[in-house]
Coordinates of C-alpha atoms and ligand atoms in Angstrom, one line a residue:
M1 CA 136.9 144.7 91.8
T2 CA 139.8 143.1 93.5
A3 CA 140.7 143.9 97.1
D4 CA 143.9 145.6 95.9
N5 CA 142.4 148.6 94.1
R6 CA 140.0 149.5 96.9
S7 CA 140.6 152.9 98.4
K8 CA 142.7 153.2 101.6
N9 CA 139.6 154.1 103.7
E10 CA 138.1 150.7 102.8
H11 CA 141.1 149.0 104.3
I12 CA 141.0 151.2 107.4
K13 CA 137.3 150.4 108.0
E14 CA 137.8 146.7 107.4
E15 CA 140.6 146.5 109.9
S16 CA 139.0 148.8 112.5
H17 CA 137.0 146.1 114.4
Q18 CA 133.8 148.0 113.7
L19 CA 135.2 151.5 114.1
R20 CA 137.2 150.9 117.2
G21 CA 140.7 151.1 115.7
T22 CA 143.2 152.4 118.3
I23 CA 141.1 155.5 119.2
E24 CA 140.9 154.7 122.9
H25 CA 144.7 154.2 123.1
G26 CA 145.3 157.4 121.2
L27 CA 143.2 159.5 123.6
G28 CA 145.5 158.5 126.4
E29 CA 148.7 159.4 124.7
A30 CA 149.7 162.6 126.5
V31 CA 152.8 163.4 124.4
T32 CA 150.8 164.7 121.5
G33 CA 147.6 166.6 120.9
A34 CA 146.8 164.4 117.9
I35 CA 145.7 160.8 117.3
A36 CA 146.9 158.3 114.8
E37 CA 146.2 159.1 111.1
D38 CA 144.0 156.0 110.5
D39 CA 142.1 156.7 113.7
T40 CA 141.2 160.2 112.4
Q41 CA 139.2 158.5 109.7
L42 CA 137.4 156.3 112.2
L43 CA 136.8 159.1 114.6
K44 CA 134.5 160.7 112.0
F45 CA 132.0 157.9 112.4
H46 CA 131.9 158.9 116.1
G47 CA 131.1 162.5 115.1
S48 CA 134.5 164.2 115.5
Y49 CA 137.3 165.5 113.2
M50 CA 140.8 166.2 114.2
Q51 CA 141.7 169.7 113.0
D52 CA 144.4 172.3 113.7
D53 CA 144.3 176.0 114.0
R54 CA 145.5 177.1 110.5
D55 CA 146.1 180.7 111.6
L56 CA 148.8 179.4 113.9
R57 CA 150.5 176.9 111.5
G58 CA 153.3 179.1 110.2
E59 CA 154.3 180.5 113.7
R60 CA 154.3 177.0 115.3
A61 CA 156.3 175.5 112.4
K62 CA 158.9 178.2 112.8
K63 CA 159.1 177.4 116.5
K64 CA 159.3 173.6 115.6
L65 CA 156.1 173.0 117.6
E66 CA 153.5 170.4 116.8
K67 CA 150.4 171.9 115.0
A68 CA 147.8 173.4 117.3
Y69 CA 145.6 170.3 117.2
S70 CA 142.0 170.3 118.5
F71 CA 138.8 168.5 117.6
M72 CA 135.6 169.5 116.0
I73 CA 132.5 167.7 117.4
R74 CA 129.3 167.4 115.4
L75 CA 126.0 166.3 117.0
R76 CA 123.3 164.2 115.5
I77 CA 120.0 165.8 116.0
P78 CA 117.5 164.4 113.5
G79 CA 114.8 167.0 112.9
G80 CA 116.9 169.6 114.7
L81 CA 114.8 170.0 117.9
V82 CA 116.4 170.8 121.2
T83 CA 114.7 171.4 124.6
P84 CA 115.6 174.3 126.9
K85 CA 117.4 171.9 129.3
Q86 CA 119.4 170.6 126.4
W87 CA 120.2 174.1 125.2
I88 CA 121.6 175.0 128.6
A89 CA 123.8 171.9 128.6
L90 CA 125.0 172.6 125.1
D91 CA 125.8 176.2 126.0
D92 CA 127.7 175.0 129.1
I93 CA 129.7 172.6 126.9
A94 CA 130.6 175.4 124.5
S95 CA 132.0 177.5 127.3
T96 CA 133.7 174.8 129.3
Y97 CA 135.3 172.6 126.6
A98 CA 135.1 174.4 123.2
N99 CA 135.8 177.9 121.9
N100 CA 132.7 179.4 123.6
T101 CA 130.6 179.4 120.4
L102 CA 127.8 177.1 119.1
R103 CA 128.0 176.6 115.4
L104 CA 124.7 175.8 113.7
T105 CA 125.4 173.8 110.5
T106 CA 123.9 173.6 107.1
R107 CA 122.5 170.2 108.2
A108 CA 120.6 171.6 111.1
T109 CA 122.8 170.5 114.0
F110 CA 125.5 171.9 116.2
Q111 CA 129.3 171.8 115.9
Y112 CA 131.8 172.5 118.5
H113 CA 135.3 173.8 117.6
G114 CA 138.5 173.8 119.5
V115 CA 138.1 170.9 121.9
I116 CA 141.5 169.6 122.9
K117 CA 142.2 165.9 123.1
S118 CA 142.3 165.7 126.8
N119 CA 138.7 167.1 126.9
L120 CA 137.3 165.1 124.0
K121 CA 135.9 162.2 126.1
R122 CA 134.5 164.5 128.8
T123 CA 132.8 166.6 126.1
M124 CA 131.3 163.4 124.5
Q125 CA 130.0 162.4 127.9
A126 CA 128.5 165.8 128.6
I127 CA 126.7 165.7 125.2
N128 CA 125.3 162.2 126.0
A129 CA 124.3 163.3 129.5
A130 CA 122.1 165.8 127.8
C131 CA 120.4 162.9 126.0
L132 CA 122.0 163.8 122.7
D133 CA 124.8 162.1 120.8
T134 CA 127.3 162.4 117.9
I135 CA 127.0 158.9 116.5
A136 CA 127.2 158.9 112.7
A137 CA 127.2 162.7 112.5
C138 CA 130.2 162.2 110.1
G139 CA 131.8 159.2 108.3
D140 CA 130.6 156.7 105.6
V141 CA 127.2 156.2 107.0
N142 CA 123.7 157.8 106.9
R143 CA 124.3 161.3 108.5
N144 CA 122.0 163.5 110.5
V145 CA 118.5 163.4 108.9
M146 CA 117.0 166.9 108.3
S147 CA 113.3 167.6 108.1
A148 CA 111.3 170.7 107.1
A149 CA 112.4 173.4 109.5
N150 CA 109.7 173.6 112.1
P151 CA 107.9 170.4 113.3
F152 CA 105.2 172.5 115.0
L153 CA 104.1 174.5 112.0
S154 CA 101.5 172.0 110.9
K155 CA 100.5 168.4 111.3
A156 CA 102.4 167.5 108.1
H157 CA 105.6 169.2 109.5
G158 CA 105.2 167.0 112.6
Q159 CA 104.9 163.9 110.4
A160 CA 108.1 165.0 108.5
Y161 CA 109.9 165.3 111.8
D162 CA 108.7 161.9 113.0
L163 CA 110.0 160.3 109.8
A164 CA 113.4 162.1 110.3
K165 CA 113.7 160.5 113.7
T166 CA 112.5 157.0 112.6
V167 CA 114.7 156.8 109.5
S168 CA 117.7 158.1 111.5
D169 CA 117.2 155.4 114.2
H170 CA 116.7 152.7 111.6
L171 CA 119.9 153.5 109.7
L172 CA 122.0 154.1 112.8
P173 CA 125.3 152.1 113.0
R174 CA 124.9 149.4 115.7
T175 CA 128.6 149.0 116.6
G176 CA 129.3 149.0 120.4
A177 CA 132.4 151.0 119.7
Y178 CA 130.8 154.4 120.5
H179 CA 129.7 153.3 124.0
E180 CA 132.9 151.5 124.7
I181 CA 135.2 154.4 123.8
W182 CA 133.2 157.4 125.0
L183 CA 130.8 156.1 127.6
D184 CA 132.9 153.4 129.3
G185 CA 130.5 150.8 127.9
E186 CA 131.2 147.1 128.2
K187 CA 134.0 146.1 125.8
V188 CA 133.5 143.6 123.0
S189 CA 136.7 141.6 122.9
D190 CA 138.4 141.4 119.5
K191 CA 138.0 137.7 119.4
S192 CA 134.4 137.4 120.6
R193 CA 132.9 138.9 117.5
K194 CA 134.4 138.5 114.0
A195 CA 133.9 141.2 111.5
G196 CA 130.5 141.0 109.8
E197 CA 129.0 138.6 112.4
G198 CA 125.9 140.6 113.1
E199 CA 127.3 143.7 114.8
E200 CA 126.3 145.8 111.8
P201 CA 123.5 144.1 110.0
L202 CA 123.0 147.0 107.6
Y203 CA 126.5 148.3 107.2
G204 CA 128.8 145.2 107.5
V205 CA 132.5 145.8 108.1
H206 CA 132.9 148.3 105.2
Y207 CA 130.0 150.6 106.0
L208 CA 129.1 152.8 102.9
P209 CA 131.4 153.8 100.1
R210 CA 130.9 157.4 101.2
K211 CA 128.7 159.7 103.3
F212 CA 124.9 159.4 102.7
K213 CA 122.4 162.2 103.4
I214 CA 118.6 162.2 103.8
V215 CA 116.2 165.1 104.0
I216 CA 112.4 165.5 104.2
A217 CA 110.6 168.6 102.8
V218 CA 107.1 169.9 103.2
P219 CA 106.1 172.1 100.2
P220 CA 105.9 174.9 99.4
D221 CA 109.1 175.4 101.5
N222 CA 112.2 173.7 100.2
D223 CA 114.1 174.9 103.4
V224 CA 116.1 171.6 103.4
D225 CA 117.4 172.1 99.9
I226 CA 116.1 168.7 98.9
F227 CA 117.8 168.4 95.5
A228 CA 121.2 168.6 97.1
H229 CA 120.9 165.3 99.0
D230 CA 121.4 161.6 98.3
L231 CA 117.8 160.7 99.3
G232 CA 114.8 163.1 99.7
Y233 CA 111.2 162.8 100.7
I234 CA 108.7 165.4 99.5
A235 CA 105.5 165.4 101.6
I236 CA 102.3 165.0 99.6
V237 CA 99.7 166.5 101.8
E238 CA 95.9 166.0 101.5
K239 CA 93.5 167.6 104.0
G240 CA 96.4 168.6 106.2
E241 CA 98.0 165.1 106.5
V242 CA 100.8 163.5 104.7
V243 CA 99.4 160.7 102.5
G244 CA 102.8 159.7 101.0
W245 CA 106.1 160.9 99.7
N246 CA 107.7 161.7 96.4
V247 CA 111.1 160.2 96.6
T248 CA 114.3 161.9 95.1
V249 CA 117.7 160.4 94.8
G250 CA 121.2 161.3 93.7
G251 CA 121.7 164.9 94.7
G252 CA 125.1 166.2 95.9
M253 CA 127.3 169.3 95.9
G254 CA 131.0 168.3 96.1
M255 CA 133.4 168.6 93.2
T256 CA 137.1 169.2 92.7
H257 CA 138.3 172.3 90.8
G258 CA 139.5 171.4 87.3
E259 CA 138.3 167.8 87.5
L260 CA 135.4 167.6 85.1
D261 CA 134.3 164.1 86.1
T262 CA 133.3 165.6 89.5
F263 CA 130.3 167.9 89.6
P264 CA 127.4 169.0 91.7
R265 CA 124.1 167.3 90.8
T266 CA 120.5 167.9 91.5
A267 CA 118.5 164.8 92.6
D268 CA 116.3 162.8 90.2
M269 CA 112.7 161.9 91.0
L270 CA 112.0 158.2 91.6
G271 CA 108.2 158.5 92.1
F272 CA 105.5 158.3 94.8
I273 CA 105.3 156.0 97.8
P274 CA 102.7 155.6 100.5
V275 CA 103.6 156.6 104.0
E276 CA 104.3 153.1 105.2
D277 CA 106.9 152.4 102.6
A278 CA 109.3 155.2 103.7
I279 CA 111.6 153.1 105.8
P280 CA 111.8 150.1 103.4
V281 CA 112.6 152.5 100.6
A282 CA 115.3 154.3 102.7
E283 CA 116.9 151.0 103.4
A284 CA 116.7 149.9 99.8
V285 CA 118.2 153.1 98.5
M286 CA 121.0 153.0 101.0
T287 CA 121.9 149.3 100.6
T288 CA 121.9 149.6 96.8
Q289 CA 124.4 152.4 97.2
R290 CA 126.3 150.3 99.7
D291 CA 126.6 147.5 97.2
W292 CA 126.9 149.4 93.9
G293 CA 128.9 152.5 95.0
N294 CA 132.4 153.0 93.9
R295 CA 134.9 151.7 96.6
T296 CA 138.0 152.4 94.5
L297 CA 137.8 156.1 93.9
R298 CA 136.4 158.1 96.9
K299 CA 135.9 161.2 94.8
R300 CA 133.4 159.2 92.6
A301 CA 131.9 157.3 95.5
R302 CA 128.7 159.3 96.2
L303 CA 125.3 158.0 95.1
K304 CA 125.1 160.7 92.5
Y305 CA 128.0 159.1 90.5
T306 CA 126.5 155.6 91.1
I307 CA 123.3 156.8 89.4
E308 CA 125.3 158.5 86.6
D309 CA 127.3 155.3 86.0
R310 CA 124.5 152.8 86.2
G311 CA 121.6 154.9 84.9
I312 CA 118.5 156.0 86.9
A313 CA 116.3 153.3 85.4
A314 CA 118.6 150.4 86.6
F315 CA 118.9 152.1 90.0
K316 CA 115.2 152.5 90.4
A317 CA 114.5 148.9 89.4
E318 CA 117.0 147.7 92.0
V319 CA 115.4 149.8 94.7
E320 CA 111.9 148.6 93.8
K321 CA 113.2 145.0 93.9
R322 CA 114.8 145.5 97.4
A323 CA 111.8 147.4 98.8
G324 CA 109.4 144.9 97.3
K325 CA 107.1 147.4 95.6
P326 CA 107.1 149.6 92.6
F327 CA 107.0 153.4 92.8
G328 CA 103.9 155.2 91.7
N329 CA 103.9 158.3 89.5
A330 CA 105.3 161.3 91.3
R331 CA 102.4 163.5 92.6
P332 CA 102.3 167.3 91.8
Y333 CA 104.0 169.6 94.3
T334 CA 105.4 173.2 94.2
F335 CA 108.4 174.6 95.9
K336 CA 108.6 178.4 96.3
S337 CA 111.8 179.1 98.2
S338 CA 114.7 177.4 99.8
N339 CA 115.1 180.2 102.3
D340 CA 113.7 180.2 105.8
V341 CA 110.8 182.5 106.5
I342 CA 112.4 185.0 109.0
G343 CA 110.2 186.4 111.7
W344 CA 107.0 185.3 113.5
R345 CA 104.8 182.6 112.3
Q346 CA 101.8 180.9 114.0
G347 CA 101.5 177.2 114.0
H348 CA 98.4 175.0 113.6
D349 CA 98.0 174.8 117.4
K350 CA 98.0 178.6 117.7
K351 CA 101.5 178.6 119.3
W352 CA 104.0 181.2 117.9
H353 CA 107.4 180.5 116.4
L354 CA 110.1 183.0 115.7
T355 CA 112.8 182.3 113.0
L356 CA 116.0 184.3 113.6
F357 CA 118.7 184.8 111.1
I358 CA 122.0 183.7 112.6
E359 CA 124.9 185.1 110.5
N360 CA 126.9 182.1 109.3
G361 CA 125.2 179.9 112.0
R362 CA 127.8 181.1 114.6
I363 CA 126.2 181.8 118.0
K364 CA 128.6 183.9 120.1
N365 CA 128.8 187.0 122.2
V366 CA 130.4 190.1 120.6
P367 CA 130.3 193.7 121.8
G368 CA 126.8 195.0 121.1
K369 CA 125.3 191.6 120.2
T370 CA 125.3 188.9 122.9
E371 CA 123.4 186.2 121.2
K372 CA 124.8 183.3 123.2
T373 CA 123.7 184.9 126.5
A374 CA 120.3 185.8 125.0
Y375 CA 119.4 182.3 124.0
R376 CA 120.6 180.9 127.2
L377 CA 118.4 183.3 129.1
L378 CA 115.4 182.2 127.0
A379 CA 116.2 178.6 127.9
E380 CA 116.7 179.3 131.6
Q381 CA 113.3 181.0 131.7
G382 CA 111.8 178.1 129.8
L383 CA 110.2 180.5 127.2
C384 CA 110.6 178.3 124.1
D385 CA 112.1 175.2 122.6
F386 CA 114.7 175.5 119.9
V387 CA 114.8 174.2 116.3
L388 CA 117.9 174.4 114.0
T389 CA 117.4 174.9 110.3
S390 CA 119.4 173.8 107.3
N391 CA 120.0 177.5 106.4
Q392 CA 122.1 177.8 109.7
N393 CA 119.3 179.7 111.4
L394 CA 117.4 179.2 114.7
I395 CA 113.7 179.0 115.4
L396 CA 112.4 179.7 118.8
V397 CA 109.3 177.5 118.9
N398 CA 106.2 176.8 121.0
I399 CA 105.7 180.3 122.3
S400 CA 102.5 181.5 123.9
A401 CA 101.1 184.9 122.8
K402 CA 101.7 186.1 126.3
N403 CA 105.4 185.4 126.1
K404 CA 106.0 187.1 122.7
P405 CA 106.8 190.5 124.2
K406 CA 109.0 189.0 126.8
I407 CA 111.1 187.3 124.2
E408 CA 111.3 190.3 122.0
A409 CA 112.5 192.4 124.9
I410 CA 115.2 189.9 125.8
L411 CA 116.4 189.8 122.2
K412 CA 116.4 193.6 121.9
E413 CA 118.4 193.9 125.2
H414 CA 121.0 191.7 123.7
G415 CA 121.3 193.5 120.4
I416 CA 119.3 191.0 118.3
N417 CA 117.3 192.6 115.5
I418 CA 114.5 190.3 114.3
A419 CA 114.2 192.1 111.0
T420 CA 117.9 191.9 110.1
S421 CA 119.6 194.2 107.7
S422 CA 118.8 193.2 104.1
G423 CA 117.0 190.5 102.1
M424 CA 120.4 189.4 100.7
R425 CA 122.0 189.0 104.1
R426 CA 119.0 187.1 105.4
S427 CA 119.4 184.7 102.5
S428 CA 123.1 184.1 103.0
I429 CA 124.9 180.9 103.9
S430 CA 128.6 180.5 104.5
C431 CA 130.6 177.4 105.3
V432 CA 133.1 177.3 108.2
A433 CA 136.4 177.3 106.2
L434 CA 139.4 179.0 107.9
P435 CA 140.8 178.6 110.5
T436 CA 139.5 175.2 111.4
C437 CA 138.6 173.4 108.2
G438 CA 141.6 171.5 106.9
L439 CA 140.3 171.6 103.3
A440 CA 139.7 175.4 103.0
L441 CA 141.4 177.2 100.1
A442 CA 140.0 180.6 101.1
E443 CA 138.1 182.4 103.8
S444 CA 134.3 182.0 104.0
E445 CA 132.6 182.5 107.4
R446 CA 135.1 185.3 108.3
Y447 CA 134.7 187.0 104.9
L448 CA 131.1 186.8 103.6
P449 CA 129.5 189.2 106.1
H450 CA 132.0 191.9 104.9
L451 CA 131.4 191.2 101.2
I452 CA 127.6 191.4 101.8
T453 CA 128.1 194.8 103.4
R454 CA 129.8 196.0 100.3
L455 CA 127.1 194.5 98.0
E456 CA 124.4 196.1 100.2
E457 CA 125.5 199.5 98.8
A458 CA 124.5 198.4 95.3
I459 CA 121.4 196.7 96.6
E460 CA 120.3 199.9 98.4
K461 CA 121.0 202.0 95.4
A462 CA 118.9 199.7 93.2
G463 CA 116.0 199.8 95.8
L464 CA 116.3 196.1 96.5
R465 CA 116.9 196.2 100.2
D466 CA 114.1 193.8 101.1
D467 CA 114.4 191.5 98.1
E468 CA 115.7 188.0 98.9
I469 CA 118.6 187.2 96.6
N470 CA 120.3 184.1 97.9
I471 CA 124.0 184.3 98.2
R472 CA 126.3 181.5 99.5
M473 CA 130.0 181.2 99.9
T474 CA 132.3 178.2 100.6
G475 CA 136.1 178.2 101.1
C476 CA 136.6 175.2 98.7
P477 CA 134.6 173.3 96.1
N478 CA 133.3 170.6 98.5
G479 CA 130.1 172.7 98.7
C480 CA 129.3 172.6 102.4
G481 CA 127.2 175.8 102.1
R482 CA 125.5 174.4 99.0
P483 CA 126.9 177.2 96.9
Y484 CA 125.9 175.7 93.5
L485 CA 122.3 176.1 94.5
A486 CA 122.7 179.8 95.2
E487 CA 121.5 182.6 92.9
I488 CA 125.0 184.1 93.6
G489 CA 127.6 181.5 94.7
F490 CA 131.3 182.0 95.6
V491 CA 133.7 179.1 95.8
G492 CA 137.2 179.6 97.2
R493 CA 140.2 179.0 94.9
T494 CA 143.1 180.4 96.9
P495 CA 143.3 183.1 99.6
G496 CA 141.3 186.2 98.4
L497 CA 140.2 184.6 95.1
Y498 CA 136.9 183.0 94.3
N499 CA 135.0 181.5 91.4
L500 CA 131.7 183.2 90.9
Y501 CA 128.6 181.2 90.0
L502 CA 125.2 182.7 89.0
G503 CA 121.7 181.5 88.0
A504 CA 120.4 178.9 90.5
A505 CA 116.7 178.7 91.0
F506 CA 115.4 180.6 94.1
N507 CA 113.4 177.4 95.1
G508 CA 116.5 175.2 95.0
S509 CA 115.5 173.2 91.9
R510 CA 118.3 174.3 89.5
L511 CA 122.1 174.5 89.8
N512 CA 123.9 177.7 88.9
K513 CA 126.8 178.1 86.4
I514 CA 130.3 179.5 86.6
Y515 CA 130.4 183.1 85.5
A516 CA 133.9 184.3 86.5
Q517 CA 137.0 182.6 87.6
D518 CA 139.6 183.7 90.3
V519 CA 137.9 187.0 91.1
D520 CA 138.9 189.2 94.1
E521 CA 136.6 191.6 95.9
K522 CA 137.2 194.5 93.5
R523 CA 136.3 192.4 90.5
I524 CA 133.3 190.8 92.3
L525 CA 131.9 194.2 92.9
A526 CA 132.6 195.4 89.4
L527 CA 130.8 192.3 88.0
L528 CA 127.8 192.2 90.3
E529 CA 127.0 195.9 90.8
P530 CA 125.8 196.4 87.2
L531 CA 123.9 193.1 87.2
I532 CA 122.1 194.1 90.4
S533 CA 121.2 197.4 88.9
R534 CA 120.0 195.8 85.6
Y535 CA 118.0 193.3 87.6
A536 CA 116.2 196.1 89.5
K537 CA 115.3 197.8 86.2
E538 CA 114.6 194.9 83.8
R539 CA 113.1 192.2 86.0
T540 CA 109.6 191.0 85.2
D541 CA 106.9 190.8 87.9
G542 CA 108.1 188.4 90.7
E543 CA 111.2 187.3 88.7
H544 CA 114.0 186.1 90.9
F545 CA 117.7 187.2 90.3
G546 CA 118.7 183.6 89.4
D547 CA 116.0 183.4 86.7
F548 CA 116.8 186.9 85.5
V549 CA 120.5 186.3 84.8
I550 CA 119.5 183.3 82.6
R551 CA 116.8 185.3 80.7
A552 CA 119.2 188.1 80.2
G553 CA 121.8 185.7 78.7
V554 CA 124.4 186.3 81.4
V555 CA 124.8 182.6 82.0
A556 CA 123.3 179.5 80.4
E557 CA 120.7 177.5 82.3
T558 CA 122.0 174.3 83.9
K559 CA 119.2 172.0 83.1
Q560 CA 120.6 168.9 84.8
G561 CA 123.4 168.3 87.3
N562 CA 125.6 166.5 84.8
Q563 CA 125.5 169.6 82.6
F564 CA 127.0 171.8 85.2
H565 CA 130.3 172.2 83.3
E566 CA 128.6 172.7 79.9
D567 CA 127.8 175.9 78.0
V568 CA 130.3 177.9 80.1
K569 CA 130.9 181.5 78.9
L570 CA 133.1 183.4 81.3
A571 CA 132.7 187.1 81.9
S572 CA 135.4 189.1 80.0
Ligands
SRM601 FE1 130.8 169.5 104.7 C1 133.9 168.1 104.6 C2 131.8 171.4 107.3 C3 127.7 170.4 105.2 C4 130.1 168.5 101.5 N1 132.5 169.6 105.8 C5 133.7 168.9 105.6 C6 134.7 169.1 106.7 C7 134.4 168.1 107.8 C8 136.2 169.2 106.3 C9 137.0 167.9 106.4 O1 136.6 166.9 105.8 O2 138.1 168.0 106.9 C10 134.2 170.5 107.2 C11 134.5 170.9 108.6 C12 134.7 172.4 108.8 C13 134.8 172.8 110.2 O3 135.9 173.3 110.5 O4 133.9 172.7 110.9 C14 132.8 170.5 106.8 N2 129.9 170.6 106.1 C15 130.5 171.3 107.0 C16 129.5 172.2 107.7 C17 129.8 172.5 109.2 C18 129.3 173.5 107.0 C19 128.7 174.6 107.7 O5 129.2 175.7 107.7 O6 127.5 174.5 108.2 C20 128.2 171.4 107.5 C21 127.9 170.3 108.5 C22 126.8 169.5 108.2 C23 126.3 168.6 109.2 O7 125.9 169.1 110.3 O8 126.3 167.4 108.9 C24 128.6 170.7 106.1 N3 129.2 169.4 103.6 C25 128.0 169.9 103.9 C26 127.1 169.9 102.8 C27 125.7 170.5 102.8 C28 124.6 169.5 103.1 O9 124.9 168.4 103.4 O10 123.5 169.9 102.9 C29 127.8 169.4 101.7 C30 127.3 169.3 100.3 C31 126.3 168.3 100.1 C32 126.9 167.0 99.7 O11 127.2 166.2 100.7 O12 127.1 166.7 98.6 C33 129.1 169.0 102.3 N4 131.8 168.4 103.3 C34 131.4 168.2 102.0 C35 132.4 167.5 101.3 C36 132.3 167.0 99.8 C37 131.6 165.7 99.7 C38 131.6 165.2 98.3 O13 130.7 164.4 98.0 O14 132.5 165.5 97.5 C39 133.5 167.4 102.1 C40 134.8 166.7 101.8 C41 134.8 165.2 101.9 O15 133.8 164.6 102.3 O16 135.8 164.6 101.5 C42 133.1 167.9 103.4
SF4_602 FE1 135.7 173.3 104.5 FE2 135.3 173.4 101.9 FE3 133.4 172.5 103.5 FE4 134.0 175.0 103.5 S1 133.2 173.9 101.7 S2 133.8 173.8 105.3 S3 136.2 175.0 103.1 S4 135.3 171.5 103.2

């Protein structure tokens, strides 16, 4: 590969002086609410995206005004655990600097939306003052590491959480840029350290070809959707303790409509490793992708394509060489569900934990339901810690039996119903999409709740109110809500129109398949209502909706990720 055909982002990284660029200068430019285009790419590595309010684009263009720029900030919280003190700080930040909402993401962290440039540094400082940060929450690096939803459920869950923290620390960028720009840290002069001279021993000056995502699961729950990620660890538990991990590689969701060389892919199994090899293997997988990944075409730069292009056998051999040990045979494991278990659960230490469904992950106050106030109150009274899940939900953890009624009363007072309306709604995920996401082609977060209400009529009629059928929507094919692993998936094409996908496995192990293209709400209901009714009548004992539509011949089974576009038969 010559330097000339590398993608633009490779040049931006190379010339950025380890992610500094001219961000600091741009923050001080008062004439615009934006920063320079190249800096927007670098800013991602610091955990922030420049966005604009797309609802206001037309009106502002007419008035010849600059777009309504603001910044999204994403935190890095490996394992997703937050103390009450941190919750209060995060809540304050939301109301002081952002749009007064906390957005729980599909990677179990928080996002703020609507932070204006003049408040960006202050917000970063407030986040760091709460002993949290945003380093590497976005960008071509290892992102936030997720672990099985509740670290306090069992000893094995605690071990998964510990690994999430350790691996996140190990793979963290070392550049001083973050501290210099946001925390007034000591400056490293441009001349004092040449590119590649030790500031980033793992990443060098080019970082990774693309984002890289790690998750850790504890069977039988696949609540982290392990097969959607670049690198996954499945806990192998004996006598209540993790004795090692099955390692998966090469999962990913993003694709581009109409480009068949892009596709979602479920991860492959590499094999078993003992506990002590987890970090060397993470480093070996990530550095192999660093060196082998495609730096010419960003749309083909994820690990899933490296594995497709080089073959899993060659990739595995290289990882074994770098880690200095071969993989053992994968050990048996079973996943039952990729959903969260909503409601109360007791942990191994007898403490109680309450998983609450948060619609689309958005915590806010609306008339009749004041979630933001309720969780703040719980934090102020020190009644629980907080854990975020990859299904955009919230777990109140470490609750004594004595405090259970107190918590239930506070939730009720604020209009929060633990049971939630239907199994389908409880099993729903939606990406952010409009108005903040610059890549959205259609609504998602602002539309899915309404569509579910319409579908609930069919669900009720079929007697399936409590059945969990997982349903996910995204505003574009990038797949932030992992829609290709949903039993019913919607992917935005253009305002009001979606592609409809059916037939993923309830436990997250199989992708779905396209069933209908460019469908509006009327057509969605016309297609799904009869299927829901047939499912209620014809399903076998314990059969999930995703398995049923395959058995009934509605869609073909996607046996492997690279067969996602094969055997397509669209509904007439
Ligand atoms: Fe994502 C880009 C939101 C999880 C695949 N994602 C974006 C951006 C930053 C849009 C952009 O590049 O300008 C979105 C910001 C919207 C906004 O206004 O906030 C965005 N992604 C999200 C979140 C907030 C969705 C949510 O509703 O929760 C999730 C934040 C996760 C986090 O905390 O780190 C989020 N994104 C995901 C996931 C799911 C996951 O990781 O489990 C995926 C699919 C898995 C994967 O990576 O393959 C995902 N996001 C993408 C992609 C496609 C990547 C690809 O390989 O093709 C993009 C576009 C890109 O990178 O070019 C993207
Ligand atoms: Fe934006 Fe598309 Fe991701 Fe939704 S899936 S948040 S529309 S990039």
